[in-house]
Amino acid sequence: MASSPLRALTLRQLQFFSVLVEEGHFGRAARRLAITQPALSNAIKQMEKLLGAELLTRSTHRLELTSVGAEVLARTDFLVNAFDVALRDIESTVQRGRAFVRVGVIPSASGRVTAAASEFLETGRREVEIAWRDAPSTVLLAELRSGQLDMAVAAITEPPGGLTCVDLFRDPLVLVVRRDHALAAADDASWEAIGKERVVLFESGSMPALGNPARAQFEQGPEPYRVSYSETLYALVRSGQALGLMPRLYTSSLRDPELVVIPLSKPRIERRVVLAYLPGPMRNVAAQELIAFLRDRLPQAGEAAVRRVAAKGARSRR
């Protein structure tokens, strides 16, 4: 294989570039890196020479990435993050005698994922420490791509590029209503049954992609309320101001005698809950083993939860 000038790039140069873009100023970046400003400027010029392209456009007051620079930055951040995380992994293994695995999870699936992870830890195959990160799916997938996470359980509507995704289970949309609402006694409800009533849904995550098209097709009510937290959604439903529209997973811990969860059908709309990770070699063996365990365990947990929900619904209708 012919030698490429790019092979002369060093990790230190990549770190300089990443910090410079983050700070947006040569002086601030040089102080943070504890080097002189001319040394930083020369390092960036050397990078551009090796690449054969400009990474930044410079003006008196600001720096801007070129199109090539933006592409290089995405890969630079991944390499820098992966290197930093790998060093922390090595430090943890040496000092604590255990592997370190970083797992991201959407809050609505955290109960299932943490329970399955506990089962994995109880198997005692190796000493493992898990660092947890809960955030919306878009944030988790971005952090996964940048090397900050080993894996993530996220909800998607479209396959995310650059990641391996294993389907775990489907999470349908449901309606949350007050117990005295006309729909509360129904086994399920159609989208048309919502009629002109106002709904409340989450403003971020998968809900805009899932709920908005169906609402536009079947419902002609006022513009929905959009909230960030389930507590606010439930409060609006409880006060009679709206009907709640949300993924079923969120309702698994709902224990409120004033509220009833109704399946939505015609059509049944659901999001995919997946286990996502970067393709290729994993950073450590423990992460590989945990991924294999979750791939097998989480779909079973999802099926069991569906059976429990169905059984509970049957008892409540007797």
mmCIF file of C-alpha atoms in Angstrom:
data_model
loop_
_atom_site.group_PDB
_atom_site.id
_atom_site.type_symbol
_atom_site.label_atom_id
_atom_site.label_comp_id
_atom_site.label_asym_id
_atom_site.label_seq_id
_atom_site.Cartn_x
_atom_site.Cartn_y
_atom_site.Cartn_z
ATOM 1 C CA MET A 1 0.000 0.000 0.000
ATOM 2 C CA ALA A 2 1.477 3.361 -1.015
ATOM 3 C CA SER A 3 2.406 5.748 1.764
ATOM 4 C CA SER A 4 0.026 8.721 2.130
ATOM 5 C CA PRO A 5 0.989 12.176 3.436
ATOM 6 C CA LEU A 6 -1.975 11.854 5.804
ATOM 7 C CA ARG A 7 -0.118 9.155 7.715
ATOM 8 C CA ALA A 8 2.162 11.926 8.985
ATOM 9 C CA LEU A 9 -0.799 13.454 10.864
ATOM 10 C CA THR A 10 -0.430 13.113 14.620
ATOM 11 C CA LEU A 11 -3.033 12.779 17.347
ATOM 12 C CA ARG A 12 -1.684 15.953 18.894
ATOM 13 C CA GLN A 13 -2.401 17.907 15.697
ATOM 14 C CA LEU A 14 -5.933 16.538 15.654
ATOM 15 C CA GLN A 15 -6.399 17.562 19.289
ATOM 16 C CA PHE A 16 -5.145 21.069 18.440
ATOM 17 C CA PHE A 17 -7.655 21.344 15.585
ATOM 18 C CA SER A 18 -10.550 20.108 17.724
ATOM 19 C CA VAL A 19 -9.818 22.572 20.546
ATOM 20 C CA LEU A 20 -9.286 25.453 18.117
ATOM 21 C CA VAL A 21 -12.699 24.922 16.514
ATOM 22 C CA GLU A 22 -14.322 24.610 19.934
ATOM 23 C CA GLU A 23 -12.750 27.851 21.185
ATOM 24 C CA GLY A 24 -13.099 29.698 17.867
ATOM 25 C CA HIS A 25 -9.998 31.763 18.602
ATOM 26 C CA PHE A 26 -6.261 31.031 18.306
ATOM 27 C CA GLY A 27 -5.352 32.853 21.517
ATOM 28 C CA ARG A 28 -7.937 31.120 23.709
ATOM 29 C CA ALA A 29 -7.163 27.720 22.164
ATOM 30 C CA ALA A 30 -3.392 28.211 22.673
ATOM 31 C CA ARG A 31 -3.914 29.110 26.354
ATOM 32 C CA ARG A 32 -6.121 26.066 26.879
ATOM 33 C CA LEU A 33 -3.550 23.816 25.189
ATOM 34 C CA ALA A 34 -0.675 25.452 27.091
ATOM 35 C CA ILE A 35 1.271 26.233 23.917
ATOM 36 C CA THR A 36 2.173 29.438 22.100
ATOM 37 C CA GLN A 37 -0.147 30.892 19.494
ATOM 38 C CA PRO A 38 2.487 30.615 16.711
ATOM 39 C CA ALA A 39 2.959 26.904 17.571
ATOM 40 C CA LEU A 40 -0.765 26.326 17.245
ATOM 41 C CA SER A 41 -0.931 28.260 13.971
ATOM 42 C CA ASN A 42 1.957 26.244 12.553
ATOM 43 C CA ALA A 43 0.326 22.949 13.586
ATOM 44 C CA ILE A 44 -2.884 23.850 11.744
ATOM 45 C CA LYS A 45 -0.939 24.981 8.661
ATOM 46 C CA GLN A 46 0.946 21.667 8.690
ATOM 47 C CA MET A 47 -2.372 19.790 8.840
ATOM 48 C CA GLU A 48 -3.676 21.750 5.861
ATOM 49 C CA LYS A 49 -0.464 21.064 3.954
ATOM 50 C CA LEU A 50 -0.737 17.301 4.594
ATOM 51 C CA LEU A 51 -4.408 17.324 3.599
ATOM 52 C CA GLY A 52 -3.899 19.549 0.590
ATOM 53 C CA ALA A 53 -6.918 21.649 1.521
ATOM 54 C CA GLU A 54 -7.893 24.573 3.734
ATOM 55 C CA LEU A 55 -9.649 23.640 6.967
ATOM 56 C CA LEU A 56 -10.473 27.146 8.181
ATOM 57 C CA THR A 57 -11.082 30.581 6.803
ATOM 58 C CA ARG A 58 -9.536 33.227 9.029
ATOM 59 C CA SER A 59 -10.662 36.774 9.617
ATOM 60 C CA THR A 60 -9.829 39.392 12.218
ATOM 61 C CA HIS A 61 -12.647 38.451 14.547
ATOM 62 C CA ARG A 62 -13.569 34.832 13.844
ATOM 63 C CA LEU A 63 -12.729 31.478 12.352
ATOM 64 C CA GLU A 64 -15.033 29.523 10.072
ATOM 65 C CA LEU A 65 -14.804 25.912 8.946
ATOM 66 C CA THR A 66 -14.569 25.204 5.252
ATOM 67 C CA SER A 67 -16.687 22.356 3.864
ATOM 68 C CA VAL A 68 -13.608 20.124 3.993
ATOM 69 C CA GLY A 69 -12.885 21.321 7.527
ATOM 70 C CA ALA A 70 -16.356 20.346 8.693
ATOM 71 C CA GLU A 71 -15.894 16.807 7.378
ATOM 72 C CA VAL A 72 -12.422 16.529 8.912
ATOM 73 C CA LEU A 73 -13.721 17.856 12.251
ATOM 74 C CA ALA A 74 -16.379 15.144 12.532
ATOM 75 C CA ARG A 75 -13.755 12.442 12.152
ATOM 76 C CA THR A 76 -11.247 14.327 14.304
ATOM 77 C CA ASP A 77 -13.689 14.596 17.196
ATOM 78 C CA PHE A 78 -14.379 10.862 16.963
ATOM 79 C CA LEU A 79 -10.679 9.987 17.084
ATOM 80 C CA VAL A 80 -9.911 12.428 19.906
ATOM 81 C CA ASN A 81 -12.901 11.301 21.976
ATOM 82 C CA ALA A 82 -12.148 7.637 21.345
ATOM 83 C CA PHE A 83 -8.533 8.150 22.418
ATOM 84 C CA ASP A 84 -9.512 10.011 25.603
ATOM 85 C CA VAL A 85 -12.110 7.384 26.478
ATOM 86 C CA ALA A 86 -9.654 4.553 25.759
ATOM 87 C CA LEU A 87 -7.126 6.121 28.160
ATOM 88 C CA ARG A 88 -9.802 6.357 30.859
ATOM 89 C CA ASP A 89 -10.719 2.732 30.177
ATOM 90 C CA ILE A 90 -7.114 1.660 30.610
ATOM 91 C CA GLU A 91 -6.795 3.723 33.792
ATOM 92 C CA SER A 92 -9.990 2.191 35.217
ATOM 93 C CA THR A 93 -8.866 -1.326 34.359
ATOM 94 C CA VAL A 94 -5.433 -0.837 35.917
ATOM 95 C CA GLN A 95 -6.548 1.038 39.041
ATOM 96 C CA ARG A 96 -9.861 -0.738 39.750
ATOM 97 C CA GLY A 97 -9.273 -4.064 38.104
ATOM 98 C CA ARG A 98 -12.486 -3.850 36.074
ATOM 99 C CA ALA A 99 -13.615 -2.915 32.583
ATOM 100 C CA PHE A 100 -15.535 0.329 31.961
ATOM 101 C CA VAL A 101 -18.573 0.402 29.645
ATOM 102 C CA ARG A 102 -20.632 3.469 28.729
ATOM 103 C CA VAL A 103 -24.316 2.876 28.013
ATOM 104 C CA GLY A 104 -26.836 5.431 26.769
ATOM 105 C CA VAL A 105 -30.567 4.903 27.201
ATOM 106 C CA ILE A 106 -33.744 6.854 26.533
ATOM 107 C CA PRO A 107 -35.514 7.504 29.872
ATOM 108 C CA SER A 108 -38.656 5.586 28.868
ATOM 109 C CA ALA A 109 -36.653 2.367 28.337
ATOM 110 C CA SER A 110 -34.364 2.785 31.347
ATOM 111 C CA GLY A 111 -36.313 0.353 33.534
ATOM 112 C CA ARG A 112 -35.896 -2.544 31.129
ATOM 113 C CA VAL A 113 -32.321 -1.745 30.207
ATOM 114 C CA THR A 114 -31.020 -1.310 33.761
ATOM 115 C CA ALA A 115 -32.788 -4.508 34.867
ATOM 116 C CA ALA A 116 -31.188 -6.455 32.012
ATOM 117 C CA ALA A 117 -27.786 -4.903 32.761
ATOM 118 C CA SER A 118 -28.122 -6.002 36.397
ATOM 119 C CA GLU A 119 -28.711 -9.557 35.213
ATOM 120 C CA PHE A 120 -25.552 -9.293 33.130
ATOM 121 C CA LEU A 121 -23.524 -8.072 36.095
ATOM 122 C CA GLU A 122 -24.893 -10.894 38.264
ATOM 123 C CA THR A 123 -23.547 -13.472 35.830
ATOM 124 C CA GLY A 124 -20.097 -12.558 37.123
ATOM 125 C CA ARG A 125 -18.380 -13.220 33.814
ATOM 126 C CA ARG A 126 -15.989 -10.364 34.462
ATOM 127 C CA GLU A 127 -15.654 -7.279 36.639
ATOM 128 C CA VAL A 128 -17.506 -4.486 34.841
ATOM 129 C CA GLU A 129 -18.397 -0.920 35.782
ATOM 130 C CA ILE A 130 -21.219 0.684 33.782
ATOM 131 C CA ALA A 131 -21.507 4.441 33.304
ATOM 132 C CA TRP A 132 -25.088 5.483 32.469
ATOM 133 C CA ARG A 133 -26.181 8.341 30.236
ATOM 134 C CA ASP A 134 -29.885 9.175 29.808
ATOM 135 C CA ALA A 135 -30.902 11.598 27.072
ATOM 136 C CA PRO A 136 -33.182 11.885 24.007
ATOM 137 C CA SER A 137 -32.410 9.527 21.136
ATOM 138 C CA THR A 138 -30.902 12.243 18.920
ATOM 139 C CA VAL A 139 -28.372 13.148 21.623
ATOM 140 C CA LEU A 140 -27.477 9.515 22.350
ATOM 141 C CA LEU A 141 -26.903 8.669 18.687
ATOM 142 C CA ALA A 142 -24.692 11.742 18.218
ATOM 143 C CA GLU A 143 -22.613 10.807 21.267
ATOM 144 C CA LEU A 144 -22.382 7.231 20.028
ATOM 145 C CA ARG A 145 -21.014 8.422 16.673
ATOM 146 C CA SER A 146 -18.470 10.650 18.423
ATOM 147 C CA GLY A 147 -17.111 7.757 20.494
ATOM 148 C CA GLN A 148 -18.448 8.955 23.857
ATOM 149 C CA LEU A 149 -20.695 5.890 24.283
ATOM 150 C CA ASP A 150 -20.153 2.181 23.652
ATOM 151 C CA MET A 151 -23.831 1.503 22.920
ATOM 152 C CA ALA A 152 -27.243 3.129 23.185
ATOM 153 C CA VAL A 153 -30.845 1.978 23.468
ATOM 154 C CA ALA A 154 -32.762 4.561 21.446
ATOM 155 C CA ALA A 155 -36.058 5.077 19.636
ATOM 156 C CA ILE A 156 -35.924 5.703 15.894
ATOM 157 C CA THR A 157 -38.286 6.236 13.004
ATOM 158 C CA GLU A 158 -35.613 5.984 10.281
ATOM 159 C CA PRO A 159 -32.361 3.977 10.255
ATOM 160 C CA PRO A 160 -29.541 6.224 11.523
ATOM 161 C CA GLY A 161 -26.567 6.385 9.181
ATOM 162 C CA GLY A 162 -23.205 4.987 10.206
ATOM 163 C CA LEU A 163 -24.485 2.832 13.056
ATOM 164 C CA THR A 164 -25.408 -0.808 13.520
ATOM 165 C CA CYS A 165 -28.955 -1.114 14.875
ATOM 166 C CA VAL A 166 -30.592 -4.234 16.308
ATOM 167 C CA ASP A 167 -34.372 -4.117 16.675
ATOM 168 C CA LEU A 168 -35.411 -4.861 20.260
ATOM 169 C CA PHE A 169 -39.151 -4.215 20.289
ATOM 170 C CA ARG A 170 -41.832 -1.848 18.979
ATOM 171 C CA ASP A 171 -43.375 0.849 21.134
ATOM 172 C CA PRO A 172 -46.856 1.957 19.989
ATOM 173 C CA LEU A 173 -48.494 5.291 20.656
ATOM 174 C CA VAL A 174 -51.249 5.348 23.262
ATOM 175 C CA LEU A 175 -53.777 7.849 24.502
ATOM 176 C CA VAL A 176 -53.904 8.951 28.151
ATOM 177 C CA VAL A 177 -57.308 10.232 29.300
ATOM 178 C CA ARG A 178 -59.065 11.097 32.540
ATOM 179 C CA ARG A 179 -61.047 8.263 34.089
ATOM 180 C CA ASP A 180 -64.299 10.214 33.608
ATOM 181 C CA HIS A 181 -63.616 10.766 29.880
ATOM 182 C CA ALA A 182 -65.952 9.084 27.362
ATOM 183 C CA LEU A 183 -63.062 7.083 25.869
ATOM 184 C CA ALA A 184 -61.875 5.720 29.225
ATOM 185 C CA ALA A 185 -64.112 2.631 29.063
ATOM 186 C CA ALA A 186 -63.047 1.655 25.537
ATOM 187 C CA ASP A 187 -60.699 -1.273 24.832
ATOM 188 C CA ASP A 188 -58.956 0.921 22.271
ATOM 189 C CA ALA A 189 -59.521 4.145 20.353
ATOM 190 C CA SER A 190 -59.137 5.205 16.753
ATOM 191 C CA TRP A 191 -57.417 8.425 15.736
ATOM 192 C CA GLU A 192 -60.727 9.723 14.433
ATOM 193 C CA ALA A 193 -62.212 9.287 17.924
ATOM 194 C CA ILE A 194 -59.944 12.057 19.193
ATOM 195 C CA GLY A 195 -62.058 14.387 17.091
ATOM 196 C CA LYS A 196 -61.597 18.068 17.824
ATOM 197 C CA GLU A 197 -60.144 17.629 21.287
ATOM 198 C CA ARG A 198 -56.768 19.158 22.014
ATOM 199 C CA VAL A 199 -53.906 16.761 22.606
ATOM 200 C CA VAL A 200 -50.602 17.184 24.435
ATOM 201 C CA LEU A 201 -47.430 15.475 23.237
ATOM 202 C CA PHE A 202 -43.668 15.657 23.636
ATOM 203 C CA GLU A 203 -41.990 18.420 21.650
ATOM 204 C CA SER A 204 -38.823 16.434 20.927
ATOM 205 C CA GLY A 205 -37.654 12.865 20.370
ATOM 206 C CA SER A 206 -39.650 10.623 18.058
ATOM 207 C CA MET A 207 -43.063 12.169 18.782
ATOM 208 C CA PRO A 208 -43.044 14.907 16.111
ATOM 209 C CA ALA A 209 -42.222 12.328 13.415
ATOM 210 C CA LEU A 210 -44.789 9.842 14.731
ATOM 211 C CA GLY A 211 -47.696 11.871 16.014
ATOM 212 C CA ASN A 212 -47.867 14.890 13.720
ATOM 213 C CA PRO A 213 -48.666 13.055 10.435
ATOM 214 C CA ALA A 214 -51.401 10.943 12.019
ATOM 215 C CA ARG A 215 -52.863 13.938 13.801
ATOM 216 C CA ALA A 216 -52.886 15.928 10.571
ATOM 217 C CA GLN A 217 -54.721 13.126 8.779
ATOM 218 C CA PHE A 218 -57.336 12.186 11.363
ATOM 219 C CA GLU A 219 -57.788 15.040 13.754
ATOM 220 C CA GLN A 220 -58.930 18.618 13.165
ATOM 221 C CA GLY A 221 -58.665 19.948 16.692
ATOM 222 C CA PRO A 222 -56.650 22.939 17.932
ATOM 223 C CA GLU A 223 -52.867 23.016 17.817
ATOM 224 C CA PRO A 224 -51.551 20.549 20.420
ATOM 225 C CA TYR A 225 -49.680 21.488 23.553
ATOM 226 C CA ARG A 226 -46.023 20.487 23.321
ATOM 227 C CA VAL A 227 -44.142 19.701 26.523
ATOM 228 C CA SER A 228 -40.770 18.293 27.558
ATOM 229 C CA TYR A 229 -41.678 16.122 30.548
ATOM 230 C CA SER A 230 -44.224 13.403 31.269
ATOM 231 C CA GLU A 231 -45.189 15.056 34.580
ATOM 232 C CA THR A 232 -46.426 18.116 32.678
ATOM 233 C CA LEU A 233 -48.245 15.956 30.137
ATOM 234 C CA TYR A 234 -50.062 14.046 32.883
ATOM 235 C CA ALA A 235 -50.929 17.290 34.693
ATOM 236 C CA LEU A 236 -52.588 18.728 31.584
ATOM 237 C CA VAL A 237 -54.594 15.527 31.103
ATOM 238 C CA ARG A 238 -55.548 15.374 34.787
ATOM 239 C CA SER A 239 -56.776 18.972 34.680
ATOM 240 C CA GLY A 240 -58.982 18.215 31.688
ATOM 241 C CA GLN A 241 -57.161 20.557 29.316
ATOM 242 C CA ALA A 242 -55.963 17.903 26.842
ATOM 243 C CA LEU A 243 -55.681 14.228 25.950
ATOM 244 C CA GLY A 244 -52.173 12.781 26.279
ATOM 245 C CA LEU A 245 -50.482 11.269 23.220
ATOM 246 C CA MET A 246 -47.285 9.372 24.008
ATOM 247 C CA PRO A 247 -45.346 6.116 23.476
ATOM 248 C CA ARG A 248 -46.587 3.251 25.648
ATOM 249 C CA LEU A 249 -43.200 2.789 27.349
ATOM 250 C CA TYR A 250 -43.675 6.069 29.189
ATOM 251 C CA THR A 251 -46.853 4.793 30.820
ATOM 252 C CA SER A 252 -45.306 1.615 32.271
ATOM 253 C CA SER A 253 -44.672 3.367 35.592
ATOM 254 C CA LEU A 254 -47.904 5.370 35.613
ATOM 255 C CA ARG A 255 -49.808 4.684 38.839
ATOM 256 C CA ASP A 256 -52.525 7.310 38.856
ATOM 257 C CA PRO A 257 -56.145 6.326 39.622
ATOM 258 C CA GLU A 258 -57.357 9.457 37.802
ATOM 259 C CA LEU A 259 -55.788 8.475 34.456
ATOM 260 C CA VAL A 260 -56.437 5.628 31.988
ATOM 261 C CA VAL A 261 -54.172 4.446 29.165
ATOM 262 C CA ILE A 262 -55.996 3.532 25.928
ATOM 263 C CA PRO A 263 -54.310 1.755 22.973
ATOM 264 C CA LEU A 264 -54.555 3.689 19.710
ATOM 265 C CA SER A 265 -55.418 1.801 16.537
ATOM 266 C CA LYS A 266 -56.562 2.434 12.967
ATOM 267 C CA PRO A 267 -53.730 2.872 12.282
ATOM 268 C CA ARG A 268 -51.416 1.499 14.956
ATOM 269 C CA ILE A 269 -48.372 3.769 14.955
ATOM 270 C CA GLU A 270 -45.210 2.678 16.729
ATOM 271 C CA ARG A 271 -41.586 3.612 17.103
ATOM 272 C CA ARG A 272 -38.659 1.202 16.839
ATOM 273 C CA VAL A 273 -36.604 0.747 19.967
ATOM 274 C CA VAL A 274 -33.122 -0.387 18.944
ATOM 275 C CA LEU A 275 -29.764 -1.257 20.410
ATOM 276 C CA ALA A 276 -27.265 0.862 18.471
ATOM 277 C CA TYR A 277 -23.480 0.732 18.332
ATOM 278 C CA LEU A 278 -20.672 1.606 15.968
ATOM 279 C CA PRO A 279 -19.793 -1.065 13.402
ATOM 280 C CA GLY A 280 -16.367 -2.667 13.566
ATOM 281 C CA PRO A 281 -14.206 -3.649 16.522
ATOM 282 C CA MET A 282 -15.462 -2.693 19.981
ATOM 283 C CA ARG A 283 -13.269 -0.799 22.420
ATOM 284 C CA ASN A 284 -13.271 -3.606 25.004
ATOM 285 C CA VAL A 285 -14.420 -7.190 25.418
ATOM 286 C CA ALA A 286 -16.874 -6.306 28.185
ATOM 287 C CA ALA A 287 -18.783 -3.996 25.824
ATOM 288 C CA GLN A 288 -19.007 -6.791 23.253
ATOM 289 C CA GLU A 289 -20.378 -9.201 25.860
ATOM 290 C CA LEU A 290 -22.916 -6.690 27.200
ATOM 291 C CA ILE A 291 -24.178 -5.938 23.680
ATOM 292 C CA ALA A 292 -24.623 -9.663 22.999
ATOM 293 C CA PHE A 293 -26.490 -10.077 26.313
ATOM 294 C CA LEU A 294 -28.818 -7.104 25.716
ATOM 295 C CA ARG A 295 -29.546 -8.260 22.158
ATOM 296 C CA ASP A 296 -30.912 -11.495 23.578
ATOM 297 C CA ARG A 297 -32.487 -10.255 26.798
ATOM 298 C CA LEU A 298 -34.255 -7.002 25.926
ATOM 299 C CA PRO A 299 -36.650 -8.372 23.260
ATOM 300 C CA GLN A 300 -37.804 -10.987 25.789
ATOM 301 C CA ALA A 301 -38.329 -8.278 28.406
ATOM 302 C CA GLY A 302 -40.391 -6.322 25.898
ATOM 303 C CA GLU A 303 -42.629 -9.300 25.150
ATOM 304 C CA ALA A 304 -43.113 -10.014 28.848
ATOM 305 C CA ALA A 305 -44.144 -6.412 29.471
ATOM 306 C CA VAL A 306 -46.708 -6.597 26.662
ATOM 307 C CA ARG A 307 -48.191 -9.752 28.170
ATOM 308 C CA ARG A 308 -48.408 -8.103 31.599
ATOM 309 C CA VAL A 309 -50.135 -5.038 30.166
ATOM 310 C CA ALA A 310 -52.602 -7.213 28.244
ATOM 311 C CA ALA A 311 -53.363 -9.308 31.323
ATOM 312 C CA LYS A 312 -53.900 -6.234 33.453
ATOM 313 C CA GLY A 313 -56.265 -4.790 30.852
ATOM 314 C CA ALA A 314 -58.252 -8.032 30.747
ATOM 315 C CA ARG A 315 -58.652 -8.037 34.541
ATOM 316 C CA SER A 316 -59.754 -4.411 34.592
ATOM 317 C CA ARG A 317 -62.544 -5.135 32.098
ATOM 318 C CA ARG A 318 -64.005 -8.003 34.089
#
